[in-house]
XYZ file of C-alpha atoms in Angstrom:
735
model
C 44.656 124.975 -239.511
C 45.204 121.537 -239.640
C 48.451 121.125 -240.374
C 51.539 123.359 -239.214
C 54.921 123.245 -241.437
C 58.588 124.011 -239.669
C 61.298 124.668 -241.858
C 64.256 125.153 -239.645
C 68.188 126.459 -240.009
C 70.495 127.531 -237.614
C 68.207 128.812 -235.317
C 69.770 128.840 -231.352
C 70.945 125.689 -232.441
C 68.591 123.789 -234.332
C 71.137 122.768 -237.328
C 68.066 122.200 -239.442
C 64.518 120.316 -237.999
C 61.922 120.129 -240.956
C 58.529 118.270 -239.636
C 55.260 118.567 -240.457
C 52.656 118.167 -237.269
C 48.989 117.283 -238.732
C 46.693 117.881 -235.963
C 43.613 117.560 -238.193
C 42.508 114.281 -236.068
C 43.249 115.645 -233.210
C 44.958 119.050 -231.301
C 48.193 117.787 -229.592
C 51.413 116.632 -229.705
C 53.876 116.238 -227.056
C 58.013 115.785 -228.076
C 60.072 113.845 -225.782
C 63.596 115.468 -226.208
C 66.750 114.921 -224.514
C 68.470 117.283 -222.678
C 70.574 119.176 -225.018
C 68.804 118.376 -227.983
C 66.574 120.922 -229.103
C 63.460 121.478 -226.963
C 64.058 125.342 -225.462
C 66.013 125.704 -229.064
C 62.512 124.954 -230.444
C 60.546 127.034 -228.063
C 62.664 129.962 -228.340
C 62.022 130.210 -231.981
C 58.242 130.274 -231.958
C 58.920 133.060 -228.741
C 60.358 134.622 -231.684
C 57.641 134.059 -234.089
C 55.262 135.151 -230.962
C 57.704 138.612 -230.385
C 58.022 139.075 -233.904
C 61.668 139.388 -233.552
C 64.256 137.257 -235.868
C 65.608 134.578 -234.795
C 69.456 133.584 -235.199
C 72.194 131.616 -233.745
C 74.076 132.215 -230.779
C 77.300 130.489 -230.828
C 77.693 131.429 -234.594
C 75.695 134.298 -235.212
C 76.705 135.009 -238.954
C 75.458 131.420 -240.280
C 72.654 131.848 -242.225
C 69.247 131.751 -240.186
C 65.569 130.234 -241.479
C 62.356 130.521 -240.207
C 59.545 129.439 -241.907
C 57.008 127.965 -239.963
C 53.624 128.081 -241.807
C 50.456 126.120 -242.061
C 48.607 123.927 -244.284
C 48.589 126.238 -247.095
C 51.652 128.040 -246.197
C 50.496 131.278 -244.736
C 52.603 132.302 -242.151
C 51.564 132.240 -238.636
C 50.851 135.392 -237.326
C 52.711 136.555 -234.171
C 48.745 136.363 -232.359
C 48.066 133.122 -232.799
C 51.479 131.810 -231.069
C 51.697 131.302 -227.693
C 54.766 130.222 -226.099
C 55.198 128.646 -222.159
C 57.459 128.592 -220.393
C 58.996 126.263 -217.689
C 58.987 129.492 -215.408
C 59.256 132.789 -215.937
C 59.442 135.272 -212.964
C 58.239 138.378 -214.674
C 55.138 137.311 -216.851
C 52.331 138.547 -215.130
C 48.810 138.849 -216.247
C 48.316 141.515 -218.741
C 45.263 144.421 -218.904
C 43.673 141.819 -221.661
C 43.681 139.282 -218.222
C 41.086 141.346 -216.977
C 38.171 141.190 -219.570
C 37.679 137.669 -218.216
C 35.903 140.068 -215.250
C 33.934 142.205 -217.707
C 29.738 141.392 -218.099
C 30.274 143.356 -221.789
C 26.058 144.915 -221.095
C 27.104 146.237 -217.973
C 30.007 147.606 -218.534
C 28.640 149.389 -221.713
C 25.560 151.184 -220.092
C 28.573 152.377 -216.896
C 31.207 153.444 -220.137
C 27.595 155.617 -221.708
C 26.855 156.192 -218.070
C 29.950 158.706 -217.558
C 30.476 159.470 -221.577
C 26.624 161.266 -220.680
C 28.849 162.871 -217.442
C 31.226 163.799 -219.556
C 29.962 166.157 -221.748
C 27.630 167.423 -219.945
C 31.574 168.452 -217.294
C 32.530 169.521 -221.053
C 29.779 172.103 -221.689
C 29.762 173.250 -218.092
C 33.347 174.131 -217.870
C 33.861 175.020 -221.628
C 30.755 178.001 -220.518
C 32.599 178.211 -216.867
C 36.068 179.072 -218.879
C 34.502 181.612 -221.317
C 32.989 183.624 -217.989
C 35.799 183.813 -215.906
C 37.936 184.374 -218.269
C 40.768 182.035 -216.635
C 42.940 179.755 -218.462
C 43.419 177.729 -214.735
C 42.242 174.009 -214.368
C 38.360 175.343 -214.095
C 37.441 170.971 -212.070
C 40.660 171.952 -209.974
C 39.708 175.946 -209.102
C 35.700 174.885 -208.632
C 36.899 171.909 -205.854
C 39.481 173.481 -203.888
C 36.820 176.582 -203.317
C 34.314 174.696 -201.965
C 36.469 171.456 -200.276
C 39.094 170.030 -198.692
C 40.311 168.271 -201.836
C 41.466 169.239 -205.955
C 39.792 166.589 -206.235
C 36.328 166.309 -205.377
C 34.790 168.145 -208.094
C 31.690 166.733 -207.855
C 31.485 166.461 -203.690
C 31.992 170.721 -203.922
C 28.707 171.064 -207.452
C 26.667 170.286 -204.594
C 27.773 171.102 -201.601
C 26.092 175.009 -203.191
C 23.655 173.567 -205.060
C 21.052 175.448 -201.981
C 23.064 178.669 -202.102
C 22.736 178.888 -206.069
C 19.413 177.962 -205.567
C 18.065 181.229 -203.000
C 21.310 183.225 -205.311
C 18.997 186.170 -206.666
C 22.129 187.087 -208.385
C 25.973 186.999 -210.420
C 27.271 190.240 -209.184
C 30.537 189.489 -209.870
C 29.855 187.363 -212.462
C 32.552 189.960 -214.939
C 36.138 189.946 -212.480
C 38.669 187.904 -214.420
C 39.574 184.945 -212.288
C 43.160 185.584 -213.033
C 43.142 188.684 -212.573
C 43.076 188.155 -208.684
C 43.736 184.729 -208.290
C 47.695 185.234 -209.485
C 50.237 184.573 -207.478
C 52.125 187.655 -207.313
C 48.583 189.550 -206.333
C 47.483 186.796 -203.864
C 51.057 187.098 -202.363
C 50.636 191.029 -201.938
C 47.367 190.155 -200.915
C 48.944 188.057 -198.133
C 51.499 191.452 -196.999
C 50.571 192.807 -193.709
C 51.595 196.157 -194.992
C 48.029 195.529 -197.466
C 46.070 193.868 -194.967
C 46.459 196.500 -192.693
C 45.416 199.564 -195.672
C 42.568 197.597 -196.387
C 41.419 196.990 -193.229
C 40.848 200.536 -192.765
C 39.728 201.169 -196.797
C 36.747 199.012 -195.579
C 36.267 199.524 -192.000
C 35.984 203.615 -193.506
C 33.217 201.896 -196.355
C 31.336 200.476 -194.529
C 30.662 203.404 -191.995
C 29.879 205.375 -195.430
C 27.503 202.842 -196.486
C 26.454 202.976 -193.024
C 25.659 206.490 -192.711
C 23.654 206.609 -197.107
C 20.505 207.649 -197.409
C 19.179 204.889 -200.020
C 22.109 201.665 -198.754
C 22.208 199.521 -196.492
C 25.184 197.737 -195.857
C 24.836 193.261 -196.657
C 21.705 194.330 -198.091
C 21.011 196.923 -201.034
C 24.864 198.330 -201.963
C 24.751 199.902 -205.332
C 25.480 197.403 -207.050
C 22.316 196.244 -205.919
C 20.297 199.314 -206.948
C 22.201 199.375 -210.472
C 21.271 195.839 -211.452
C 17.507 196.346 -209.576
C 17.087 199.408 -212.595
C 19.024 197.343 -215.443
C 16.261 194.515 -214.647
C 12.996 196.779 -214.814
C 14.496 199.093 -217.167
C 14.680 195.166 -219.470
C 11.781 194.351 -217.628
C 9.691 197.331 -219.200
C 8.946 198.162 -215.899
C 8.943 202.230 -216.076
C 7.628 202.042 -219.924
C 4.226 200.142 -218.527
C 3.993 203.919 -216.206
C 5.189 201.688 -213.359
C 6.901 204.216 -209.955
C 9.089 203.000 -207.854
C 9.292 204.334 -204.596
C 12.016 204.950 -201.915
C 12.473 205.571 -198.417
C 14.647 208.606 -197.375
C 13.100 209.621 -194.921
C 10.570 210.950 -197.233
C 8.813 209.497 -200.189
C 10.269 210.133 -203.196
C 8.588 209.221 -206.667
C 11.135 207.436 -209.281
C 9.123 207.375 -212.925
C 12.384 205.972 -214.889
C 15.367 204.266 -215.875
C 17.062 207.710 -215.810
C 15.800 209.408 -212.804
C 17.089 205.834 -210.895
C 20.428 205.857 -212.485
C 20.914 208.884 -211.914
C 19.987 208.475 -207.822
C 22.253 206.245 -207.361
C 25.266 207.464 -209.152
C 24.867 210.253 -206.625
C 24.310 208.158 -203.760
C 28.250 206.142 -204.696
C 30.072 209.142 -206.042
C 29.020 210.705 -202.048
C 30.435 207.730 -200.606
C 33.695 207.484 -203.277
C 34.515 210.794 -203.150
C 34.152 210.723 -199.289
C 38.219 212.720 -198.417
C 38.670 209.423 -196.113
C 38.212 207.184 -198.519
C 40.230 208.789 -201.104
C 42.595 208.782 -198.981
C 42.849 205.304 -198.404
C 42.916 204.157 -201.767
C 45.451 206.548 -202.350
C 47.075 204.901 -199.776
C 46.787 201.198 -201.568
C 47.735 202.573 -205.200
C 51.127 203.623 -203.763
C 51.040 200.597 -202.447
C 51.169 199.295 -205.763
C 52.541 200.908 -207.561
C 55.989 199.951 -205.056
C 55.144 196.623 -207.232
C 55.296 195.970 -210.619
C 54.554 192.103 -210.953
C 50.672 192.957 -210.133
C 50.388 196.311 -212.439
C 47.157 194.149 -214.333
C 45.847 193.681 -211.305
C 46.510 197.437 -210.292
C 45.084 198.941 -213.780
C 41.681 196.119 -212.652
C 41.291 197.354 -209.095
C 41.241 201.404 -210.624
C 38.372 200.166 -212.351
C 36.524 198.300 -210.096
C 36.883 199.831 -206.757
C 34.051 197.318 -205.203
C 35.813 194.631 -204.596
C 38.297 196.147 -202.491
C 36.592 195.540 -199.519
C 35.541 191.863 -200.405
C 39.382 191.986 -201.009
C 40.270 191.817 -197.053
C 38.616 188.291 -197.144
C 39.875 186.170 -200.032
C 38.940 182.276 -199.607
C 34.773 184.565 -199.715
C 36.156 186.167 -202.337
C 37.244 183.110 -203.987
C 33.682 181.295 -203.386
C 31.729 184.301 -204.279
C 33.565 184.559 -208.370
C 32.359 180.546 -208.531
C 28.614 180.895 -207.423
C 28.173 184.397 -209.645
C 30.330 182.473 -212.635
C 27.763 178.900 -212.732
C 25.219 181.182 -211.869
C 24.638 182.930 -214.804
C 25.358 179.979 -216.165
C 23.512 178.535 -214.097
C 20.940 175.395 -216.289
C 24.557 174.300 -217.916
C 24.698 173.112 -213.153
C 21.651 172.634 -213.498
C 21.460 169.742 -216.185
C 24.691 168.685 -215.479
C 23.690 167.951 -211.714
C 21.159 166.461 -212.791
C 22.797 164.258 -214.970
C 25.633 162.832 -212.367
C 22.532 162.272 -209.690
C 20.563 159.961 -211.381
C 24.254 158.295 -212.953
C 25.086 157.340 -209.454
C 21.956 155.797 -208.558
C 22.210 153.955 -212.067
C 25.560 153.451 -211.434
C 24.742 151.976 -207.622
C 22.625 149.780 -208.769
C 24.972 148.721 -211.772
C 27.527 147.998 -209.003
C 25.796 145.744 -206.997
C 24.696 143.868 -210.080
C 28.143 143.338 -210.860
C 29.253 141.926 -206.834
C 26.620 139.157 -207.381
C 28.326 138.696 -210.844
C 30.847 135.169 -210.875
C 33.067 135.676 -213.525
C 35.528 133.409 -215.482
C 38.021 135.828 -212.763
C 36.811 133.985 -210.579
C 36.592 130.896 -212.494
C 40.833 130.619 -212.370
C 41.225 131.544 -209.014
C 39.024 129.086 -208.429
C 40.943 126.170 -210.764
C 43.902 127.463 -209.584
C 42.265 127.582 -204.732
C 40.996 124.087 -205.889
C 43.504 122.093 -208.188
C 47.053 123.328 -206.700
C 48.917 122.485 -203.791
C 50.253 125.864 -202.128
C 50.207 127.941 -198.983
C 47.642 130.474 -199.989
C 44.745 130.831 -201.332
C 43.360 133.529 -203.830
C 40.780 135.963 -204.290
C 40.012 139.171 -206.285
C 40.360 142.414 -204.720
C 39.103 145.286 -207.066
C 37.090 142.919 -209.184
C 34.528 145.758 -208.670
C 36.249 148.787 -209.991
C 37.650 146.438 -213.001
C 34.228 144.806 -214.135
C 32.952 148.928 -214.536
C 36.115 150.182 -216.374
C 37.493 152.264 -213.450
C 40.766 150.352 -212.614
C 43.562 149.076 -215.507
C 44.350 145.608 -213.643
C 43.153 143.370 -211.192
C 44.716 142.936 -208.144
C 44.792 139.959 -206.481
C 44.237 138.998 -202.532
C 46.350 136.795 -200.830
C 45.021 134.434 -197.386
C 48.463 132.696 -195.998
C 47.612 129.479 -194.479
C 49.982 127.686 -192.680
C 48.114 124.988 -191.244
C 47.248 126.768 -188.425
C 45.968 130.499 -188.825
C 45.757 132.739 -191.761
C 46.870 136.006 -192.570
C 46.611 137.975 -195.346
C 50.206 139.185 -196.933
C 50.886 141.376 -199.911
C 52.287 139.689 -203.101
C 55.611 140.914 -202.114
C 55.355 139.530 -198.433
C 53.907 136.178 -200.097
C 56.956 136.018 -202.659
C 59.731 135.950 -199.982
C 57.947 133.369 -198.087
C 57.051 130.682 -200.991
C 59.684 127.713 -202.199
C 61.152 127.935 -205.731
C 57.581 125.588 -206.826
C 55.107 127.520 -204.502
C 56.447 130.745 -206.895
C 56.266 128.482 -210.176
C 52.667 127.687 -209.046
C 51.368 130.950 -208.799
C 53.376 131.602 -211.955
C 50.782 128.917 -213.949
C 48.109 131.287 -212.863
C 49.310 133.854 -215.219
C 49.182 131.489 -217.555
C 45.577 130.234 -216.805
C 44.193 133.655 -217.178
C 46.405 134.154 -220.711
C 45.035 130.825 -222.303
C 41.609 131.718 -220.670
C 41.775 135.481 -222.649
C 42.158 133.216 -225.308
C 39.788 130.820 -224.573
C 37.171 133.740 -224.336
C 37.880 135.789 -226.891
C 38.090 132.456 -229.319
C 41.325 133.074 -230.266
C 43.133 130.384 -232.474
C 46.335 129.548 -231.257
C 49.113 127.035 -231.337
C 50.439 126.570 -227.837
C 54.206 126.075 -227.542
C 54.576 124.846 -224.228
C 58.323 124.210 -222.733
C 58.723 121.562 -219.688
C 56.010 123.554 -217.292
C 56.146 121.084 -215.400
C 59.247 121.134 -214.814
C 59.909 120.956 -210.649
C 56.611 120.536 -209.663
C 56.015 118.051 -206.974
C 53.757 115.058 -208.254
C 50.402 116.947 -206.808
C 51.247 119.944 -209.041
C 52.656 117.998 -211.865
C 48.729 116.405 -212.528
C 47.281 120.049 -211.767
C 49.578 120.996 -214.672
C 48.474 117.913 -217.097
C 44.512 118.469 -215.808
C 44.861 121.461 -217.377
C 46.583 121.119 -220.655
C 43.681 118.365 -221.156
C 41.204 121.515 -220.762
C 43.732 123.332 -222.941
C 43.147 119.829 -225.418
C 39.652 120.283 -225.460
C 38.972 123.625 -227.018
C 38.219 123.875 -230.560
C 40.178 126.819 -231.105
C 43.358 125.669 -229.490
C 46.872 123.771 -230.216
C 49.583 122.426 -228.458
C 52.508 121.174 -229.256
C 54.320 120.345 -225.424
C 57.422 119.829 -225.132
C 59.690 118.313 -221.867
C 62.481 116.451 -221.256
C 60.800 114.609 -218.481
C 59.752 110.800 -219.740
C 57.082 110.497 -216.641
C 55.441 113.612 -217.611
C 55.805 112.525 -221.455
C 54.575 109.095 -220.675
C 52.250 110.998 -218.375
C 50.182 113.209 -220.963
C 50.200 110.322 -223.286
C 47.863 108.088 -221.217
C 45.553 110.707 -220.435
C 44.881 112.945 -223.765
C 47.562 112.416 -225.948
C 47.375 110.077 -229.131
C 50.243 107.566 -229.338
C 50.972 108.515 -232.953
C 51.471 112.602 -231.813
C 54.128 111.651 -229.415
C 57.508 112.488 -230.771
C 60.854 112.138 -229.576
C 63.892 114.328 -230.251
C 67.327 112.729 -232.549
C 69.759 114.718 -232.278
C 72.281 113.898 -234.766
C 75.682 116.166 -236.917
C 73.049 117.331 -239.819
C 70.607 118.627 -236.913
C 67.453 116.764 -235.640
C 64.475 114.730 -236.448
C 61.397 114.254 -234.812
C 60.716 109.646 -234.797
C 57.755 108.301 -233.754
C 58.009 107.462 -230.349
C 58.469 103.847 -228.550
C 58.554 102.502 -226.065
C 56.280 104.986 -223.512
C 54.274 102.502 -222.043
C 56.074 99.807 -220.133
C 58.785 98.689 -223.225
C 59.412 95.284 -221.781
C 56.315 94.095 -221.710
C 54.722 95.851 -225.324
C 58.254 95.211 -227.082
C 60.905 93.464 -225.877
C 59.353 90.596 -223.907
C 57.054 89.746 -227.334
C 59.966 90.052 -229.279
C 62.676 88.023 -226.369
C 62.798 84.972 -228.894
C 63.638 86.564 -231.825
C 65.218 90.214 -232.055
C 68.672 88.978 -230.705
C 68.894 93.341 -229.793
C 65.647 93.016 -227.764
C 66.987 90.264 -226.430
C 69.077 91.109 -224.641
C 68.135 93.994 -223.806
C 65.825 92.458 -221.486
C 68.166 90.909 -219.339
C 67.803 94.213 -216.828
C 64.506 93.546 -216.754
C 63.877 90.134 -216.032
C 67.239 90.191 -213.092
C 65.384 93.061 -211.679
C 61.608 90.946 -211.521
C 64.176 87.916 -209.590
C 65.296 90.560 -207.314
C 62.280 91.635 -206.662
C 60.399 88.362 -206.727
C 63.009 85.112 -205.557
C 65.879 88.500 -203.879
C 69.090 88.715 -204.467
C 70.511 84.854 -202.972
C 69.031 83.730 -206.246
C 71.233 81.025 -208.864
C 69.507 82.994 -211.884
C 70.094 86.426 -210.650
C 73.805 85.531 -209.963
C 73.815 84.572 -213.335
C 72.290 87.822 -214.640
C 73.994 89.910 -213.068
C 77.569 87.601 -214.952
C 75.990 89.343 -218.010
C 76.387 92.620 -216.580
C 79.452 92.722 -214.417
C 82.286 90.544 -216.156
C 82.620 87.297 -213.662
C 84.546 84.592 -213.945
C 81.607 82.496 -215.228
C 80.519 85.515 -217.532
C 81.309 84.031 -221.013
C 80.022 80.758 -220.084
C 76.437 81.563 -219.570
C 75.128 80.338 -222.982
C 71.513 81.844 -224.842
C 69.862 78.282 -223.393
C 70.733 79.501 -220.167
C 68.982 82.261 -220.667
C 66.028 80.894 -222.271
C 66.249 78.929 -219.253
C 66.062 81.680 -216.917
C 63.154 83.282 -218.855
C 61.224 80.634 -219.050
C 60.991 79.555 -215.840
C 59.678 83.066 -214.681
C 57.457 83.784 -217.393
C 56.155 80.532 -218.231
C 56.502 78.671 -221.746
C 59.047 76.335 -223.026
C 60.539 78.473 -225.900
C 63.838 78.172 -227.089
C 66.196 80.889 -229.091
C 67.571 79.816 -232.011
C 71.170 80.795 -231.235
C 70.475 78.844 -227.696
C 74.211 77.220 -228.540
C 76.251 80.646 -228.837
C 77.082 82.826 -225.726
C 75.970 85.627 -224.268
C 78.241 87.250 -223.828
C 79.064 86.893 -227.539
C 75.965 88.310 -229.416
C 76.907 90.995 -226.908
C 79.692 92.312 -228.889
C 78.221 91.203 -231.980
C 75.061 93.136 -231.348
C 77.202 96.764 -230.410
C 79.435 95.861 -233.033
C 76.539 96.040 -235.417
C 74.717 99.049 -232.534
C 77.866 100.770 -234.491
C 75.969 101.829 -237.785
C 72.947 101.383 -237.622
C 70.252 104.544 -238.023
C 70.251 107.144 -235.625
C 67.332 107.161 -233.580
C 65.695 106.900 -230.321
C 66.911 103.346 -230.094
C 65.531 101.785 -226.704
C 67.836 98.568 -226.710
C 70.481 100.022 -228.820
C 71.482 102.449 -226.013
C 71.607 99.223 -223.830
C 72.924 97.097 -225.465
C 76.244 99.324 -226.068
C 76.104 100.315 -222.160
C 75.830 95.940 -221.605
C 79.064 96.072 -223.721
C 80.899 98.891 -222.221
C 80.416 98.221 -218.979
C 81.599 94.103 -219.748
C 85.032 95.101 -222.180
C 85.913 97.976 -219.529
C 85.644 95.197 -216.562
C 87.573 93.143 -218.158
C 90.520 95.615 -219.253
C 89.946 96.824 -215.410
C 90.430 92.660 -214.075
C 93.370 92.339 -216.239
C 95.534 95.392 -215.883
C 95.283 95.124 -212.341
C 95.933 91.405 -212.458
C 95.124 90.541 -208.109
C 92.315 87.838 -208.472
C 92.190 87.604 -204.888
C 90.735 91.424 -204.699
C 88.406 90.729 -207.381
C 86.974 88.014 -206.365
C 86.382 90.063 -202.808
C 83.970 92.419 -204.797
C 80.623 91.989 -203.113
C 79.157 95.236 -204.605
C 79.095 98.003 -206.863
C 82.017 95.936 -209.141
C 82.927 98.820 -211.420
C 83.488 101.245 -208.987
C 85.409 99.333 -206.784
C 87.768 98.283 -210.247
C 88.025 101.669 -211.021
C 88.917 102.909 -207.704
C 91.723 100.276 -207.643
C 92.588 101.157 -211.381
C 93.434 105.038 -210.472
C 95.383 104.009 -207.428
C 97.919 101.790 -209.241
C 97.439 102.811 -212.554
C 97.208 107.059 -211.803
C 99.553 107.801 -214.493
C 97.573 106.055 -217.141
C 95.480 109.087 -217.925
C 93.754 108.558 -221.051
C 92.433 105.150 -219.854
C 91.319 106.668 -216.494
C 89.812 108.489 -218.178
C 87.732 106.417 -221.034
C 86.630 104.551 -217.675
C 85.676 107.258 -215.659
C 83.709 108.073 -218.554
C 82.551 104.511 -218.194
C 81.545 104.932 -214.415
C 79.506 108.268 -215.176
C 77.600 107.072 -218.472
C 76.418 103.006 -217.853
C 74.857 102.681 -214.821
C 71.393 103.778 -214.811
C 71.126 101.618 -218.461
C 72.636 98.630 -216.727
C 70.712 98.460 -214.019
C 67.795 100.159 -215.780
C 63.821 98.428 -214.425
C 60.551 98.211 -215.559
C 59.415 101.219 -212.907
C 62.150 103.966 -214.165
C 64.235 103.850 -217.427
C 64.236 107.762 -218.168
C 68.524 107.814 -217.463
C 68.808 105.868 -220.828
C 66.631 108.450 -222.673
C 68.416 111.035 -222.164
C 71.890 109.375 -223.370
C 73.379 110.298 -226.473
C 73.571 107.401 -228.468
C 75.950 108.632 -230.773
C 78.050 109.270 -227.028
C 77.346 105.856 -226.065
C 79.014 104.818 -230.002
C 81.882 106.602 -229.527
C 82.692 105.260 -225.663
C 82.171 101.457 -226.294
C 84.902 102.021 -229.448
C 86.822 103.830 -227.248
C 86.708 100.850 -224.329
C 87.513 98.523 -227.633
C 90.298 100.305 -228.603
C 91.603 100.234 -224.708
C 91.460 96.539 -224.961
C 92.521 95.995 -228.115
C 96.291 97.412 -226.768
C 96.321 94.075 -223.802
C 97.816 91.261 -224.966
C 96.283 87.582 -226.134
C 93.908 86.661 -222.958
C 93.575 83.218 -221.928
C 91.584 83.495 -219.149
C 89.135 84.173 -221.165
C 87.818 84.642 -224.719
C 86.453 88.128 -225.872
C 84.737 89.314 -228.512
C 84.855 93.123 -228.859
C 84.460 94.663 -232.352
């Protein structure tokens, strides 16, 4: 985009604005806008565009609003292409996308792929366990809770049982339905005193019977193990190959077929389970279960799996045995997951080490802030590695407060309580830098609308901001529209990087807003008015405060020419007598030369009022010289009026300083009932002092003054003078 076309109507007080900003040569425009003219309104309109919302007129919402902001082809700007930087927004902070400044794409991609590979293996493994256990619970949480003290340490749990699984020969409980036992209602029953007593009695009797068994041995070879052996031998063709099994039962017993072995196991099992006392214990357990209708499924299941009863005496151990059985059946998937996890963890450590050694754009942003801005704290990136690797979405800043004597690490809420408003604003600038650098990294074409970003900063930080705006200006993808009501800031950015012809001044009138080419940015007196002192009456009159200022600094207030020039800014007895010839002489004594004005015989006061009258019909615009001429004419006319009404020459002659203020104070006391006149004269005192006592180093106040307001005030003061009788002591020449 080389040209920005702005066509606005009824947008937040902007009645009308139609302008084209040409970025084809340079990429920054600076717009000086006096308070109340259009700055915030224009920024808000662009903010609406960036937010994708409609604009409006807040005071007159019924007025039709037009907002067309387009490029040279007529295409409307996209909301992504605009970023509005407000003077201060306490809420605005860096977003997740600013954390991309930390990303090493290659490392992060590899790290993420490691996680993808592990996730795939984990999903396959958990799906198999869900099928095996028939549970509806979260398996990863169940396993972690079973083998560790935390429900979140899934891989730690898997690694803990690795050796146990390797030595485990079979999976005796693999077909048991997990939820049948590990149901909240069942577990509550199992924890009751009555059930624990019955289980203990049953287990004691069962253990006793198992100890008397001919073939079974408690803890090593029970009938479940025997059935597993029989099935395994048959499945592997042991008996088909004419092999035999010798059992040690006091006397040798040779088993030649699977059926013989199964029948023997069955008879031995029945001799235990059919024991009268054991049956009695089981019946008592069933009776207790029958009383609780909420565990019917468990009751039914237990009837077919009586061998589980002894294990119910130790639920934590049963839980471990269940999961180890489920995993043992799916052991290849377990082994694959563990292998990939170990390999990934090893590579992750290498990637983390590499990430820790890298310097990222985040650090560069933080360095910019720490180096350029004067604040009582330093910043660090706390979780940079986690963000680089995608483990956390946003960077966390660390703050070290330094009061010049010692340092302390503080959290952001505590820091914000200790910072001044200016220091908080500096922290806000950090967030702006983050956002800019994200766009720079993405090579995203952007128009930055900068709304008095340096407002209320001290000079050190103000210059740091200007330096960063200059950095933005050097990026080929960025363009800037810098709005300000601070003329010193306006003047500074023009001297640093904004071309003079890209500096505009906003002028508000009844028809809307115009943006005019700026004038007088760099010492208007030396570069314009002094050059035209003898050819342009208005600029000649506007130069009077500057010449007086120079004499004050070089010769002092006692100099006769200083007093004469003061008489052209305050009404004195000799004000009407000072001619242009006198003014030429004073000018030539200060600057050298012999040039004279064409109107050398005319009085200066007469020219002041003539030029002020002409200013009433001048074109609207910045009008530096118009504003000064109007201000001088207003002051002279107002003081003439008060002196005439007060009619006390002794009092007037006694005034040695702050003449307007002294006259107004006397006038308000003497004519307190003349409220209309007092009101006009108070406006004079408020609006004109800084303009008349303008000097060559500071003339911002006059720019903030509305040209229309000064015109109206001049007319009002003249209306007061028109009520006076003809004066004989002085000859007024009022428009």
